[in-house]
Tab-separated table of C-alpha atoms in Angstrom:
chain	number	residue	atom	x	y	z
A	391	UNK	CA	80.802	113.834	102.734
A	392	UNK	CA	79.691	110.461	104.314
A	393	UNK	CA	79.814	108.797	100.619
A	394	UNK	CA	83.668	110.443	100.271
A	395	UNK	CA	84.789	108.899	103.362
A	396	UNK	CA	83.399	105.853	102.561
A	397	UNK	CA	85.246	105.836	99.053
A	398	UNK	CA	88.604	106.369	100.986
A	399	UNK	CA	88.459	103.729	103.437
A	400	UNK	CA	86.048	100.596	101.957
A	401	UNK	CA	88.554	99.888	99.245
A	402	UNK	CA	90.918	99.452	101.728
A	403	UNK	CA	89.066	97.402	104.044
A	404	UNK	CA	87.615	95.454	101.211
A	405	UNK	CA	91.214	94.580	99.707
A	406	UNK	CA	92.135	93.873	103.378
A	407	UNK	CA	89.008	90.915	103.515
A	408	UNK	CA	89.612	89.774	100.271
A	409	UNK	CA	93.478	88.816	101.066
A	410	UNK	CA	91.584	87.678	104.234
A	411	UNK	CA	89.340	85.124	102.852
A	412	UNK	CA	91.704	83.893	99.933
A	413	UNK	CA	94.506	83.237	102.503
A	414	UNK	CA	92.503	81.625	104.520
A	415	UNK	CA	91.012	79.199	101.578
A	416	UNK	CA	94.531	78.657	99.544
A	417	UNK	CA	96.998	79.392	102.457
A	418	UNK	CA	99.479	80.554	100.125
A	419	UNK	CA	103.261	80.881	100.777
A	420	UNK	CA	103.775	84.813	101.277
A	421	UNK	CA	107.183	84.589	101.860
A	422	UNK	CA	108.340	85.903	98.327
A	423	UNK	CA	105.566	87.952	97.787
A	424	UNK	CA	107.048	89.933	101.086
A	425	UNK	CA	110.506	89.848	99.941
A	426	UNK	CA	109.763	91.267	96.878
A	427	UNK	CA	107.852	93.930	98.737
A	428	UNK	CA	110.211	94.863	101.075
A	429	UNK	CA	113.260	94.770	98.885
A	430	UNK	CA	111.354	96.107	95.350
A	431	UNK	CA	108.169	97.638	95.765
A	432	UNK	CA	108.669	99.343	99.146
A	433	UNK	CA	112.213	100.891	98.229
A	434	UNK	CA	110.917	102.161	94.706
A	435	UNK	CA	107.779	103.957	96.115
A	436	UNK	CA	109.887	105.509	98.958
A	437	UNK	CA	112.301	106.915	96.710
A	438	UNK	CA	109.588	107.747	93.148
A	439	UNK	CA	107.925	109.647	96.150
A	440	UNK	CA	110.417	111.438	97.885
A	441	UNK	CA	112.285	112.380	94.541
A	442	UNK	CA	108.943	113.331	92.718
A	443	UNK	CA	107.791	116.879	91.749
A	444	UNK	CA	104.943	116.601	93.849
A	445	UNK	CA	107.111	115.990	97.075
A	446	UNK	CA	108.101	119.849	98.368
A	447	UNK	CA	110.650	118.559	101.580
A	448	UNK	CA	110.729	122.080	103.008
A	449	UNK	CA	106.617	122.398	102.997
A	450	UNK	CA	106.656	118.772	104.762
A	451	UNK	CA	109.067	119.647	107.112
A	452	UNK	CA	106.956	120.542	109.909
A	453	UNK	CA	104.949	116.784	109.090
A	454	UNK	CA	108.226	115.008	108.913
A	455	UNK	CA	109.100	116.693	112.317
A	456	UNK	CA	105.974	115.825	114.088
A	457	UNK	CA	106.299	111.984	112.997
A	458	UNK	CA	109.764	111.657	114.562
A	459	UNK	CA	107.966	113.702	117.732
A	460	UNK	CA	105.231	110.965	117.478
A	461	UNK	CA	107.303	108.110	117.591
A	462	UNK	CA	109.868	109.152	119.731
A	463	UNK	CA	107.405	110.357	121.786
A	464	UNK	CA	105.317	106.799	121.742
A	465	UNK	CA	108.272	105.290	123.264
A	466	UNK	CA	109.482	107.880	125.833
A	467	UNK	CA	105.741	107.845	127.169
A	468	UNK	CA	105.680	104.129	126.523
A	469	UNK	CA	108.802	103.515	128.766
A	470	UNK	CA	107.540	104.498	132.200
A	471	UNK	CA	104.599	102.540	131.629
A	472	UNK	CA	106.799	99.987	131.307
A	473	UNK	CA	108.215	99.955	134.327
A	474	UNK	CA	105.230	100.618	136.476
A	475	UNK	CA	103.729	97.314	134.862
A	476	UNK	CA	107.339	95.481	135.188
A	477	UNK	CA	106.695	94.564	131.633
A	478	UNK	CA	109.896	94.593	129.575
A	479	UNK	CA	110.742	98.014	127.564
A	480	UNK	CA	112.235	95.643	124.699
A	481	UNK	CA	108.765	93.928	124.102
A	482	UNK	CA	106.506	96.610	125.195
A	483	UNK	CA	108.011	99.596	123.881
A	484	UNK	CA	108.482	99.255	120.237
A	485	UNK	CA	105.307	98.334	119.637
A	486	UNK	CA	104.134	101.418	121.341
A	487	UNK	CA	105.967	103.640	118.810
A	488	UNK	CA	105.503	101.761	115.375
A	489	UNK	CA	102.219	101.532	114.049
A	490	UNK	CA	101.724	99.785	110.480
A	491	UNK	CA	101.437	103.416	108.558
A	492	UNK	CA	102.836	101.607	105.574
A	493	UNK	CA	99.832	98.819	104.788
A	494	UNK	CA	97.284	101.125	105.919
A	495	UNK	CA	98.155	104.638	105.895
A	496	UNK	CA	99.672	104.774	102.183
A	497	UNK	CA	96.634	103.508	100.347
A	498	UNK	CA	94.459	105.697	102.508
A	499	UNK	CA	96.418	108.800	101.561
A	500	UNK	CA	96.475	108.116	98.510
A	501	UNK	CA	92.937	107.968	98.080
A	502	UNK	CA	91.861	110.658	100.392
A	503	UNK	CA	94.479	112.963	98.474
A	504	UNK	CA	96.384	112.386	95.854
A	505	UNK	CA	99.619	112.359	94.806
A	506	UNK	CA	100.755	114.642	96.765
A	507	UNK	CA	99.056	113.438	99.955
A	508	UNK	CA	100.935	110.089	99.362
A	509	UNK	CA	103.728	111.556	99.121
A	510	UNK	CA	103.539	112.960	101.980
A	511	UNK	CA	102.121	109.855	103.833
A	512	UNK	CA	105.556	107.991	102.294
A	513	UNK	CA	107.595	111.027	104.112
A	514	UNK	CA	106.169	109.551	107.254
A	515	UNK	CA	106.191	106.005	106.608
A	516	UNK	CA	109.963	106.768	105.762
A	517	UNK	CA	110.378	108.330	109.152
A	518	UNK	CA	108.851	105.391	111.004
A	519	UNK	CA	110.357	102.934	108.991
A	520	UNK	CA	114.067	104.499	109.845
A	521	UNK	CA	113.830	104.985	113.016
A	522	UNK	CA	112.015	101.349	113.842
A	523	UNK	CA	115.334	100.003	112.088
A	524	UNK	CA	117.689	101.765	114.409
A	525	UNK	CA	116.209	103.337	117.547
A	526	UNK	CA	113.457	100.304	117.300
A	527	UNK	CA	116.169	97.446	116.691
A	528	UNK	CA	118.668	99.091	119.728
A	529	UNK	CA	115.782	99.237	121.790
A	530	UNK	CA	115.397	95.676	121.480
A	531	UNK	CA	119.140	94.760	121.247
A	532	UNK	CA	121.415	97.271	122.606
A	533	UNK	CA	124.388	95.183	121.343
A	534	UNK	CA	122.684	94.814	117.436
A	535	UNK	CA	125.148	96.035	115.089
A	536	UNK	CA	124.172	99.658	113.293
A	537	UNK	CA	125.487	99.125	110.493
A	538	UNK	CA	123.987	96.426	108.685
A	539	UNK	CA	121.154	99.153	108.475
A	540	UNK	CA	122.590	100.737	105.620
A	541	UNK	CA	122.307	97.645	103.462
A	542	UNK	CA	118.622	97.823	103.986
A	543	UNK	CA	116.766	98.377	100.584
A	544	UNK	CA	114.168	100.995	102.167
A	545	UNK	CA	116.667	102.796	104.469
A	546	UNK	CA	118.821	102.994	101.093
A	547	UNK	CA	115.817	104.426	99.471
A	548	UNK	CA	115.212	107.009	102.006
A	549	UNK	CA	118.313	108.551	102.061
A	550	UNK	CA	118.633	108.584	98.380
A	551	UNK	CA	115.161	109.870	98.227
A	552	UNK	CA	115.754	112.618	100.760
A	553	UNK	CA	119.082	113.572	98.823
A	554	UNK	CA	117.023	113.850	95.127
A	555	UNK	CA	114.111	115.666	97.195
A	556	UNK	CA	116.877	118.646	98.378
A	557	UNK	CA	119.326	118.729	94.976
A	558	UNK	CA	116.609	117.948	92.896
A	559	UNK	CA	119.236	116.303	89.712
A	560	UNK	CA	117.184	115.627	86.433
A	561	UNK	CA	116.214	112.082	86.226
A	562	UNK	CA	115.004	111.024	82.774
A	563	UNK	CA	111.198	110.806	82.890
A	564	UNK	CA	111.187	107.036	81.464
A	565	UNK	CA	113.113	106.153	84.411
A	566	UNK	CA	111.194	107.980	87.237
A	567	UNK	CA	108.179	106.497	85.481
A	568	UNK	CA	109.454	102.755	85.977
A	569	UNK	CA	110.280	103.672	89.222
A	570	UNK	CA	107.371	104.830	90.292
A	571	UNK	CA	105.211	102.132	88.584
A	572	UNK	CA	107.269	99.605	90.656
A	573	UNK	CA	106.270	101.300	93.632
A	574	UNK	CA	102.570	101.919	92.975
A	575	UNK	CA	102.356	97.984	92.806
A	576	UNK	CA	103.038	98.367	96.579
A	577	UNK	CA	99.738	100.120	97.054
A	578	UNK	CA	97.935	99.856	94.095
């Protein structure tokens, strides 16, 4: 058991300090490497997961449920803290409630379990991800505009995802193949 659990988490942690170590010899310009992440990689593994086979949305439902109860729930215990160390809830709160399941938790699942388990692990990085770019952004602006939201690549891809995951249309395997190769560069 010991030598599974260290086959889950040491690739991880030894991708983690090799990007350490070469960034901190080359100092590369990551600015277009994270673009293309957040506007390619991220959106295509969202939706190839969400709209896969593998993904069953009613047997998640109780897993999708509890990640919108633990970050909504992050925040509203997060808040009265808050105030009792007259800290301000637009810096201290968010934080509270988003953790980085994305960079972490995706490659994890998908080494502890599969497919399937990242699939499910993208159902709650999906979650977090939507509600950091509303609740999180009107936490932190309560005058921020909600619709520019909708224009966001990942928050397109989870609602698209979510729609394919309940009607469940045909999509041509070449193309859910492409799309999910895109997105396994995220975590792969």
């Amino acid at each position: 058991m010991f030598e599974r659990l260290l086959g889950i988490i040491l690739p991880v942690f030894l991708v983690i300090a090799l990007g350490y170590f070469y960034a901190k010899r080359a100092r590369p310009d990551m600015t277009w490497v994270n673009n293309i992440n957040v506007n390619v990689l991220a959106p295509a593994l969202i939706f190839s997961a969400l709209a896969s086979k593998d993904f069953d949305l009613y047997a998640n439902r109780a897993l999708i449920l509890g990640a919108v109860g633990v970050v909504v729930g992050s925040g509203l215990l997060a808040w009265p803290f808050a105030r009792l160390l007259h800290e301000d809830a637009r810096t201290f709160v968010p934080p509270m409630m988003f953790n980085n399941c994305g960079n972490m938790g995706l490659p994890l699942a998908a080494l502890a379990f599969g497919q399937r388990g990242l699939s499910a692990m993208v159902a709650v990085f999906t979650i977090s991800n939507l509600l950091h770019f509303t609740v999180g952004v009107h936490i932190v602006n309560r005058h921020a505009a909600f619709w520019p939201v909708f224009r966001n690549p990942m928050v397109i891809a989870t609602f698209l995802g979510f729609a394919f995951a309940i009607a469940q249309p045909p999509l041509p395997d070449w193309l859910m193949t492409a799309i999910k190769m895109t997105g396994d560069a995220m975590i792969r």
